[in-house]
Coordinates of C-alpha atoms and ligand atoms in Angstrom, one line a residue:
M1160 CA 31.7 3.9 -23.0
S1161 CA 29.9 2.6 -26.3
K1162 CA 26.3 2.9 -26.1
R1163 CA 23.7 0.3 -26.2
C1164 CA 20.6 1.6 -27.0
V1165 CA 16.5 0.2 -25.8
R1166 CA 14.0 1.4 -27.2
V1167 CA 10.8 2.5 -25.0
G1168 CA 6.6 2.9 -25.7
L1169 CA 5.0 4.5 -22.8
F1170 CA 1.4 4.1 -22.5
G1171 CA 0.0 7.0 -20.5
W1172 CA 1.0 10.6 -19.9
G1173 CA -0.4 11.4 -16.4
N1174 CA 1.4 12.4 -12.9
V1175 CA 3.7 9.0 -13.3
G1176 CA 3.9 8.9 -17.0
T1177 CA 5.1 12.7 -16.9
G1178 CA 7.6 12.0 -14.6
V1179 CA 8.9 9.5 -16.7
S1180 CA 9.0 11.0 -20.2
R1181 CA 11.0 14.1 -17.4
I1182 CA 13.6 11.3 -16.9
L1183 CA 14.2 9.6 -20.0
L1184 CA 14.5 13.2 -21.5
E1185 CA 16.0 14.9 -19.3
R1186 CA 18.4 12.4 -18.4
A1187 CA 19.6 10.6 -20.9
H1188 CA 23.3 11.4 -20.6
L1189 CA 23.3 10.9 -16.8
I1190 CA 21.8 7.0 -17.3
T1191 CA 24.1 6.5 -19.8
E1192 CA 26.9 7.5 -18.4
K1193 CA 25.6 5.5 -15.4
T1194 CA 24.7 2.4 -17.1
G1195 CA 26.0 2.2 -20.6
F1196 CA 22.4 2.0 -21.7
Q1197 CA 20.5 5.1 -23.8
L1198 CA 16.9 4.6 -23.1
E1199 CA 14.9 5.9 -26.4
L1200 CA 11.4 6.9 -26.0
V1201 CA 9.9 6.7 -29.6
R1202 CA 6.4 7.1 -28.2
I1203 CA 3.8 8.2 -26.2
G1204 CA 0.3 6.0 -26.0
V1205 CA -2.4 8.7 -24.6
R1206 CA -6.1 8.2 -24.8
R1207 CA -7.2 11.1 -27.0
L1208 CA -4.9 13.5 -28.4
P1209 CA -3.8 16.6 -28.8
V1210 CA -1.4 16.3 -26.2
S1211 CA 1.2 18.2 -24.6
R1212 CA 3.1 18.6 -21.1
P1213 CA 4.1 22.1 -19.9
G1214 CA 8.2 22.1 -19.8
I1215 CA 8.5 19.0 -21.8
S1216 CA 10.2 19.0 -25.6
F1217 CA 8.7 16.1 -27.3
D1218 CA 7.7 15.9 -31.0
P1219 CA 4.5 15.8 -31.2
S1220 CA 4.3 13.4 -34.0
R1221 CA 5.4 10.7 -31.8
V1222 CA 2.7 10.9 -29.2
S1223 CA -0.1 9.0 -30.2
D1224 CA -3.8 7.8 -29.6
H1225 CA -3.5 4.5 -31.7
P1226 CA -2.4 1.9 -29.1
E1227 CA -0.5 -0.7 -32.5
S1228 CA 1.2 2.3 -33.2
I1229 CA 3.1 1.2 -29.9
L1230 CA 2.2 -2.9 -29.5
N1231 CA 2.7 -4.1 -33.3
D1232 CA 6.2 -1.6 -33.7
P1233 CA 9.1 -4.5 -33.6
D1234 CA 11.4 -1.7 -33.2
I1235 CA 10.1 -1.0 -29.4
D1236 CA 12.1 -3.0 -26.9
I1237 CA 10.2 -2.7 -23.7
V1238 CA 6.2 -1.5 -22.7
V1239 CA 5.8 1.0 -19.6
E1240 CA 2.1 1.0 -18.9
T1241 CA 1.3 4.1 -16.3
I1242 CA -2.3 4.4 -17.6
G1243 CA -3.4 2.7 -13.8
G1244 CA -7.0 0.4 -13.5
I1245 CA -7.2 -2.6 -15.2
E1246 CA -8.8 -1.7 -18.8
P1247 CA -7.9 -0.9 -20.8
A1248 CA -3.9 -1.2 -19.4
K1249 CA -4.2 -5.2 -19.4
S1250 CA -5.2 -5.6 -22.5
Y1251 CA -2.0 -3.4 -23.5
I1252 CA 0.1 -5.7 -20.8
L1253 CA -1.2 -9.0 -22.8
Q1254 CA -0.4 -7.9 -26.4
A1255 CA 2.5 -6.6 -25.3
L1256 CA 3.8 -9.6 -23.4
Q1257 CA 2.4 -11.5 -26.9
Q1258 CA 4.5 -9.2 -29.2
G1259 CA 7.7 -10.4 -27.2
K1260 CA 8.1 -7.2 -25.8
H1261 CA 9.2 -6.3 -21.7
V1262 CA 6.4 -4.6 -19.9
V1263 CA 7.7 -1.9 -17.0
T1264 CA 4.3 -1.7 -14.9
A1265 CA 3.6 0.6 -11.5
N1266 CA -0.1 -0.8 -11.7
K1267 CA -1.1 -2.3 -8.3
A1268 CA -4.6 -3.0 -8.9
L1269 CA -3.9 -4.9 -11.7
L1270 CA -0.7 -7.3 -10.8
A1271 CA -3.7 -7.8 -7.3
E1272 CA -5.8 -9.1 -9.5
C1273 CA -4.9 -10.7 -12.2
G1274 CA -0.7 -11.3 -11.4
E1275 CA -1.2 -15.0 -12.2
E1276 CA -2.7 -14.6 -15.8
L1277 CA -0.2 -11.4 -16.7
F1278 CA 2.7 -13.6 -14.9
A1279 CA 2.1 -16.9 -16.8
A1280 CA 1.5 -14.5 -19.8
A1281 CA 5.2 -13.4 -19.8
Y1282 CA 6.9 -16.4 -18.9
R1283 CA 5.5 -18.1 -22.1
N1284 CA 6.6 -15.3 -24.1
G1285 CA 9.4 -15.6 -23.1
V1286 CA 10.3 -11.8 -21.0
N1287 CA 9.3 -10.1 -18.7
I1288 CA 7.0 -7.9 -16.3
H1289 CA 9.3 -5.5 -13.7
F1290 CA 7.1 -3.8 -11.2
E1291 CA 8.8 -1.8 -8.6
A1292 CA 7.2 1.1 -8.9
S1293 CA 4.2 -0.5 -8.0
V1294 CA 5.0 -0.7 -4.2
A1295 CA 5.3 2.5 -1.9
G1296 CA 6.9 4.4 -4.7
G1297 CA 11.1 4.9 -4.6
I1298 CA 11.3 2.7 -2.5
P1299 CA 13.3 -0.2 -4.2
I1300 CA 11.5 -2.4 -1.7
I1301 CA 10.5 -5.4 -4.5
K1302 CA 13.7 -5.4 -5.4
A1303 CA 15.0 -5.8 -1.5
L1304 CA 12.7 -8.6 -0.9
R1305 CA 13.5 -10.7 -4.6
E1306 CA 17.2 -9.8 -4.9
G1307 CA 18.3 -8.6 -1.4
L1308 CA 16.8 -11.0 1.0
P1309 CA 16.6 -14.7 -0.7
A1310 CA 18.2 -16.4 2.1
N1311 CA 16.0 -16.0 4.7
E1312 CA 12.1 -17.1 5.5
I1313 CA 9.9 -14.0 5.9
Q1314 CA 8.6 -14.0 8.7
T1315 CA 6.9 -10.7 9.5
I1316 CA 6.4 -6.9 7.7
Y1317 CA 4.6 -4.1 8.7
G1318 CA 4.2 -1.4 6.2
I1319 CA 3.0 2.2 5.8
I1320 CA 2.8 2.0 1.8
N1321 CA 0.0 4.7 1.3
G1322 CA 1.7 7.9 0.8
T1323 CA -2.0 9.8 1.2
A1324 CA -3.3 7.5 3.6
N1325 CA -0.1 8.8 6.2
Y1326 CA -0.1 12.3 5.1
I1327 CA -3.9 12.3 6.3
L1328 CA -2.8 10.3 9.6
T1329 CA 0.0 13.2 10.0
Q1330 CA -1.6 16.4 9.3
M1331 CA -4.9 15.4 11.4
T1332 CA -2.3 14.6 14.2
E1333 CA -0.4 17.6 13.8
H1334 CA -2.8 20.6 13.4
G1335 CA -6.2 18.8 14.8
T1336 CA -7.0 18.9 10.4
E1337 CA -10.7 17.4 10.3
F1338 CA -10.2 13.9 7.9
E1339 CA -12.3 15.4 4.8
D1340 CA -10.0 18.7 5.0
A1341 CA -6.8 16.8 5.2
L1342 CA -8.3 14.7 2.1
A1343 CA -8.6 17.7 -0.1
M1344 CA -5.3 19.2 0.7
A1345 CA -3.5 15.4 -0.5
Q1346 CA -4.9 15.4 -3.3
E1347 CA -4.1 18.5 -4.5
L1348 CA -1.1 18.0 -4.0
G1349 CA -1.7 14.9 -6.0
Y1350 CA -0.6 12.3 -3.7
A1351 CA -4.2 10.3 -4.0
E1352 CA -5.2 7.5 -6.5
T1353 CA -8.1 9.1 -9.2
D1354 CA -10.8 7.3 -7.0
P1355 CA -9.1 8.5 -3.8
T1356 CA -11.5 5.8 -1.6
F1357 CA -8.7 3.7 -3.0
D1358 CA -6.5 5.3 -0.7
V1359 CA -8.5 5.9 2.4
D1360 CA -10.6 2.9 2.6
G1361 CA -7.2 0.9 2.6
H1362 CA -7.6 -0.7 -1.0
D1363 CA -4.4 0.2 -2.2
T1364 CA -2.7 -0.3 1.0
A1365 CA -4.3 -3.7 -0.1
H1366 CA -3.0 -4.2 -3.3
K1367 CA 0.5 -3.3 -2.2
I1368 CA 0.6 -5.9 0.7
V1369 CA -1.2 -8.5 -1.7
L1370 CA 2.0 -8.3 -3.9
L1371 CA 5.0 -7.9 -1.1
S1372 CA 3.7 -10.6 1.1
S1373 CA 3.5 -13.3 -1.9
L1374 CA 6.9 -12.4 -3.0
A1375 CA 7.1 -13.0 0.8
F1376 CA 5.6 -16.0 2.2
G1377 CA 6.1 -17.6 -2.1
V1378 CA 2.1 -17.9 -2.0
P1379 CA -0.2 -16.6 -4.6
I1380 CA -2.0 -14.0 -2.2
Q1381 CA -5.5 -13.3 -3.1
L1382 CA -7.4 -9.4 -2.0
E1383 CA -10.1 -11.8 -0.4
H1384 CA -7.6 -13.5 2.3
I1385 CA -7.1 -9.3 3.6
Y1386 CA -9.0 -8.0 6.6
L1387 CA -9.9 -4.3 5.0
E1388 CA -10.5 -1.4 7.5
G1389 CA -9.5 2.1 6.1
I1390 CA -9.1 5.0 7.7
R1391 CA -12.4 7.7 7.6
H1392 CA -13.8 7.1 10.7
I1393 CA -10.4 8.1 12.8
T1394 CA -11.0 11.2 14.5
P1395 CA -8.6 14.2 15.7
K1396 CA -10.4 12.8 19.0
D1397 CA -9.2 9.3 19.2
I1398 CA -5.7 11.0 17.7
Q1399 CA -5.3 13.2 20.7
Y1400 CA -6.3 10.1 22.9
A1401 CA -3.6 7.6 21.7
R1402 CA -1.2 10.2 22.0
E1403 CA -1.8 10.6 26.2
L1404 CA -1.7 7.1 26.0
G1405 CA 1.4 6.7 24.2
F1406 CA 0.5 6.2 20.7
M1407 CA 0.4 6.9 16.8
I1408 CA -2.5 5.7 14.9
K1409 CA -1.3 4.6 11.0
L1410 CA -2.6 2.8 8.4
L1411 CA -0.6 0.1 8.6
A1412 CA -0.4 -3.3 6.1
I1413 CA 0.5 -6.6 8.8
A1414 CA 1.8 -9.7 7.3
K1415 CA 3.0 -12.3 10.1
R1416 CA 3.3 -15.9 9.4
D1417 CA 4.8 -19.1 11.5
A1418 CA 5.4 -22.0 10.4
K1419 CA 2.0 -22.9 8.4
R1420 CA 0.0 -19.9 8.9
V1421 CA 0.0 -16.7 7.1
Q1422 CA -2.4 -13.3 8.4
I1423 CA -2.5 -10.6 6.4
R1424 CA -4.5 -7.1 7.0
V1425 CA -4.7 -3.6 6.7
H1426 CA -5.6 -1.6 9.2
P1427 CA -5.9 1.9 11.4
T1428 CA -3.6 0.5 13.9
M1429 CA -1.7 2.2 17.5
I1430 CA 1.7 1.9 17.6
P1431 CA 4.2 3.6 20.5
E1432 CA 4.7 6.3 19.5
R1433 CA 8.7 5.9 19.6
S1434 CA 9.0 3.2 17.3
M1435 CA 10.1 4.1 14.1
L1436 CA 7.3 3.9 11.6
A1437 CA 5.4 6.0 14.8
N1438 CA 8.1 8.7 13.0
V1439 CA 7.2 8.1 9.2
H1440 CA 5.1 11.4 8.6
D1441 CA 3.5 13.0 6.0
V1442 CA 3.9 11.2 2.4
F1443 CA 7.1 9.3 3.1
N1444 CA 6.6 5.2 2.9
A1445 CA 8.0 2.6 5.4
V1446 CA 8.6 -0.9 5.2
C1447 CA 10.1 -2.8 7.9
I1448 CA 10.9 -6.5 7.2
V1449 CA 11.6 -8.9 9.7
G1450 CA 13.5 -12.5 8.3
D1451 CA 15.3 -15.5 10.0
A1452 CA 18.9 -15.0 9.2
V1453 CA 19.4 -11.1 8.7
G1454 CA 16.2 -10.0 11.6
T1455 CA 15.0 -6.4 11.7
T1456 CA 15.2 -4.4 8.1
M1457 CA 13.1 -0.9 7.6
F1458 CA 13.5 0.8 4.1
Y1459 CA 11.7 4.2 3.8
G1460 CA 11.1 7.2 1.2
R1461 CA 8.8 8.8 -0.4
G1462 CA 5.9 6.6 -1.5
A1463 CA 3.9 8.6 -3.7
G1464 CA 4.6 11.7 -6.5
Q1465 CA 5.4 12.3 -9.8
M1466 CA 9.4 12.1 -10.0
P1467 CA 9.6 8.7 -7.0
T1468 CA 7.0 6.5 -8.5
A1469 CA 9.2 8.0 -11.7
S1470 CA 12.6 7.4 -10.5
A1471 CA 11.8 3.1 -9.9
V1472 CA 10.3 2.5 -13.5
V1473 CA 13.6 3.8 -14.8
A1474 CA 14.9 1.5 -12.4
D1475 CA 13.2 -1.2 -13.7
L1476 CA 13.3 -0.2 -17.6
L1477 CA 17.2 -1.1 -16.8
D1478 CA 16.9 -3.9 -15.3
A1479 CA 14.5 -5.1 -18.8
A1480 CA 17.4 -3.9 -20.6
Q1481 CA 19.6 -5.8 -19.0
L1482 CA 17.7 -8.8 -19.9
I1483 CA 18.1 -7.8 -23.4
E1484 CA 20.9 -7.9 -23.5
G1485 CA 21.6 -11.0 -21.7
G1486 CA 18.7 -13.0 -23.6
G1487 CA 16.8 -15.8 -22.2
P1488 CA 13.7 -16.0 -20.0
V1489 CA 13.4 -15.2 -16.6
P1490 CA 10.8 -17.1 -14.2
P1491 CA 7.8 -15.5 -12.5
P1492 CA 8.8 -14.4 -9.6
Y1493 CA 8.1 -16.5 -5.6
G1494 CA 4.4 -16.1 -5.2
W1495 CA 3.6 -16.2 -9.4
N1496 CA 6.8 -19.3 -10.1
G1497 CA 4.1 -22.6 -9.5
H1498 CA 6.2 -23.5 -6.5
C1499 CA 3.8 -21.9 -3.8
N1500 CA 4.5 -23.0 -0.2
H1501 CA 1.3 -25.1 -0.9
D1502 CA 1.3 -25.9 3.5
I1503 CA 0.7 -22.4 4.1
Q1504 CA -2.5 -21.5 5.1
I1505 CA -4.2 -18.5 5.6
E1506 CA -5.4 -17.2 8.9
S1507 CA -8.7 -15.3 9.1
I1508 CA -8.2 -12.2 11.3
S1509 CA -11.0 -13.4 14.0
K1510 CA -8.3 -16.1 15.2
S1511 CA -6.0 -13.0 16.1
R1512 CA -4.9 -11.3 19.3
S1513 CA -3.9 -8.0 20.6
R1514 CA -4.5 -5.5 22.8
Y1515 CA -7.7 -2.7 22.0
Y1516 CA -8.3 0.4 22.4
L1517 CA -12.0 1.7 22.4
R1518 CA -14.1 4.6 22.5
H1519 CA -17.6 4.6 23.6
I1520 CA -19.9 7.4 23.1
V1521 CA -22.1 6.9 26.6
E1522 CA -24.8 8.5 28.3
D1523 CA -23.1 10.3 31.5
R1524 CA -24.3 8.6 34.4
P1525 CA -23.7 6.5 37.2
G1526 CA -23.0 2.5 36.3
V1527 CA -22.7 3.2 32.7
L1528 CA -18.4 1.9 33.4
A1529 CA -19.6 -1.1 35.4
Q1530 CA -21.9 -2.1 33.1
I1531 CA -19.4 -1.7 30.1
S1532 CA -16.1 -3.9 32.0
G1533 CA -19.3 -6.2 33.0
I1534 CA -19.0 -7.1 30.1
L1535 CA -15.6 -7.3 29.1
G1536 CA -15.1 -9.5 31.8
A1537 CA -17.5 -11.8 31.1
H1538 CA -15.6 -12.0 27.2
Q1539 CA -12.6 -12.7 29.5
I1540 CA -11.0 -9.5 28.1
S1541 CA -9.1 -7.4 31.2
I1542 CA -8.7 -3.5 30.8
A1543 CA -5.2 -1.4 31.1
T1544 CA -6.8 2.1 31.1
V1545 CA -9.7 4.1 31.7
I1546 CA -10.0 7.4 31.0
Q1547 CA -13.8 9.7 30.9
K1548 CA -13.3 12.8 28.9
E1549 CA -14.9 16.0 28.5
R1550 CA -18.6 15.8 27.4
H1551 CA -18.9 15.0 23.6
S1552 CA -22.5 16.6 23.3
E1553 CA -25.1 17.5 25.8
N1554 CA -24.9 14.6 28.5
S1555 CA -22.7 12.5 26.6
V1556 CA -19.0 11.9 27.1
H1557 CA -16.3 9.9 25.6
L1558 CA -15.5 7.2 27.3
V1559 CA -11.9 5.6 26.0
L1560 CA -11.0 2.2 27.3
M1561 CA -7.2 0.2 26.9
T1562 CA -7.2 -3.5 26.6
H1563 CA -4.9 -5.7 27.8
E1564 CA -4.2 -8.7 24.9
A1565 CA -6.9 -10.5 24.2
D1566 CA -8.7 -12.3 21.5
E1567 CA -10.7 -10.4 18.0
D1568 CA -13.4 -12.4 18.2
S1569 CA -14.3 -12.1 22.4
I1570 CA -13.6 -8.0 21.3
Q1571 CA -16.6 -8.7 18.3
T1572 CA -19.3 -10.8 20.3
A1573 CA -18.8 -7.8 23.5
L1574 CA -18.7 -5.1 21.5
R1575 CA -22.0 -6.1 20.3
Q1576 CA -24.0 -6.3 23.4
I1577 CA -21.5 -2.6 24.3
D1578 CA -23.4 -1.2 21.2
G1579 CA -26.9 -3.2 21.8
L1580 CA -26.8 -1.2 25.6
E1581 CA -29.2 1.5 25.8
M1582 CA -27.2 4.4 27.1
V1583 CA -23.8 4.1 24.4
R1584 CA -25.1 6.4 21.9
E1585 CA -22.5 5.7 18.6
D1586 CA -21.2 2.1 17.5
T1587 CA -17.3 2.2 19.7
T1588 CA -14.5 3.5 17.6
L1589 CA -12.0 0.0 18.2
I1590 CA -8.3 0.3 16.8
R1591 CA -5.9 -2.5 17.0
V1592 CA -2.6 -2.0 19.2
E1593 CA 0.8 -3.4 17.7
M1594 CA 3.6 -3.0 20.4
I1595 CA 5.9 -2.7 17.7
E1596 CA 10.0 -1.5 18.4
Ligands
LIG1371 N1 -2.5 7.2 -4.0 C1 -0.9 6.3 -3.5 C2 0.0 6.9 -2.5 C3 0.4 6.5 -5.0 O1 -1.2 7.8 -1.4 O2 0.1 5.8 -1.9 C4 1.7 5.3 -4.7 O3 1.3 4.2 -5.2

């Protein structure tokens, strides 16, 4: 097979960048055999020299702390950005696009915040931004949405799309580990973002669902459209009580659409323990997409880590290589291509309905349950199950309630009243329930 050579410049030689360089240097033969392209890693841009990576043999004279040595090199066809964060990644990407270079990035935060500007710049310059690695690591979910399901109106997306949060919840579920200890373990394993609050407070999940739902619904979704709640307040006790009720707790990204409205939220969610998503453990991610023609589909794989993410980056490099060979600009992705679904309104979570798990810590004395159920009843919230658990501390107990379906507005109003009661010791823990298959 004749080889077609495409030259690559890489910004960032951290966890993901190292994986990309490893694949490009060690699997060149396999990639060429499968695709006919030779991806030549010309230069690596780092913040500070000297840098080397154990076990990777790369000419040190081609590692540079001058970004221009990549951006202004006319022989470099594609720029890979694995720096993360907004700056300098954004400036490098804009400069690369202006120089007519295709860009491959794993940077979900940047695309979620500045996608419109960056995709427009790419289109103006007749090149593309590829971003498969930005959502769900090694799972080709962007490709699935864009190329596998264009015949569908997408109705629902349910995703476990943060490996760190899923790893933490798995440790808490399987071993009763406290949140902080499980987070430290995830950091040691290299799953967490540089700032792990992005993982545990749901920001990383929100960035990813911005990208998936923009592609799915054709509307440029903004971060402020998304209801966001992380997993810090979940305790091993909540996980244990959820299991007693037949549920698992997962950090889910949920995007639902009806004819005119889209609702997007990220929060810990109780899902039936027999559902497929409940059985996605550790750093694994899974995304369920429901389309009106195809029905339910599910995509599963490693959502974080060096080599899974690098695998997606290299797939994008090959897509860009094909564009270079085919020539001609490709329009920006659905959601950012100017043909918006203008009819669609973004709806606030306050309009949603679901079942709720409520854990109260209350004084152990007569009449407490009657007061709480009275307030819930006054707001048309019907109780499905009540469990009173063992003592929490001296003279206080855990009272766990599962409601039938209720309005979010009503439950929030009721909780404000309940948490104001003198016999309620701490703010109630609320977890929304989704009855998914
Ligand atoms: N910190 C992210 C995660 C890495 O845990 O999923 C991939 O985006």
